[in-house]
Amino acid sequence: MALQVIVNRAGIEYINGYTVATTIFNLLLLPIVATSVGFETFASQNIGAKEMGRVKEGYFL
């Protein structure tokens, strides 16, 4: 929130630059987060089924 206040006071160029930078950052971060969530589901289902070998296999793929 404080960062947004500083950017807003700096002017329209800074606001546009900040918007572009955060958009690029979010686009780069999205596949990492999606992969993590997918593996979390995979791991929890296999841990629940007591199949630790599958979890280890999936982790090292």
Coordinates of C-alpha atoms in Angstrom, one line a residue:
M1 CA 0.0 0.0 0.0
A2 CA 2.8 2.4 0.9
L3 CA 4.6 1.6 -2.4
Q4 CA 1.4 2.5 -4.3
V5 CA 1.2 5.8 -2.6
I6 CA 4.8 6.6 -3.6
V7 CA 4.2 5.6 -7.2
N8 CA 1.0 7.6 -7.4
R9 CA 2.7 10.7 -6.2
A10 CA 5.6 10.3 -8.7
G11 CA 3.4 10.9 -11.8
I12 CA 1.7 9.1 -14.7
E13 CA 5.0 7.8 -16.2
Y14 CA 5.9 6.0 -13.0
I15 CA 2.4 4.6 -12.7
N16 CA 2.6 3.2 -16.2
G17 CA 6.0 1.7 -15.6
Y18 CA 5.0 0.2 -12.3
T19 CA 1.9 -1.4 -14.0
V20 CA 4.0 -2.9 -16.8
A21 CA 6.6 -4.2 -14.3
T22 CA 4.0 -5.8 -12.0
T23 CA 2.2 -7.3 -15.0
I24 CA 5.4 -8.9 -16.4
F25 CA 6.3 -10.2 -12.9
N26 CA 2.9 -11.8 -12.5
L27 CA 3.1 -13.4 -15.9
L28 CA 6.5 -14.9 -15.1
L29 CA 5.3 -16.1 -11.7
L30 CA 2.1 -17.7 -12.8
P31 CA 3.5 -21.0 -14.2
I32 CA 5.6 -21.5 -11.1
V33 CA 2.6 -21.0 -8.8
A34 CA 0.4 -23.3 -11.0
T35 CA 3.0 -26.0 -11.0
S36 CA 3.3 -25.8 -7.2
V37 CA -0.4 -26.1 -6.7
G38 CA -0.6 -29.0 -9.1
F39 CA 2.2 -30.9 -7.3
E40 CA 0.6 -30.1 -3.9
T41 CA -2.6 -31.9 -5.0
F42 CA -0.7 -34.8 -6.5
A43 CA 1.5 -35.2 -3.4
S44 CA -1.4 -35.0 -1.0
Q45 CA -3.5 -37.5 -2.8
N46 CA -0.6 -40.0 -2.9
I47 CA 0.4 -39.4 0.7
G48 CA -3.2 -40.1 1.6
A49 CA -3.0 -43.3 -0.4
K50 CA 0.2 -44.1 1.4
E51 CA 2.1 -44.2 -1.9
M52 CA 5.3 -42.3 -0.9
G53 CA 7.2 -43.8 -3.8
R54 CA 4.9 -42.0 -6.2
V55 CA 5.5 -38.7 -4.4
K56 CA 9.3 -39.1 -4.6
E57 CA 9.0 -40.0 -8.3
G58 CA 6.8 -37.0 -9.1
Y59 CA 9.1 -34.7 -7.2
F60 CA 12.2 -35.7 -9.2
L61 CA 10.5 -35.5 -12.6

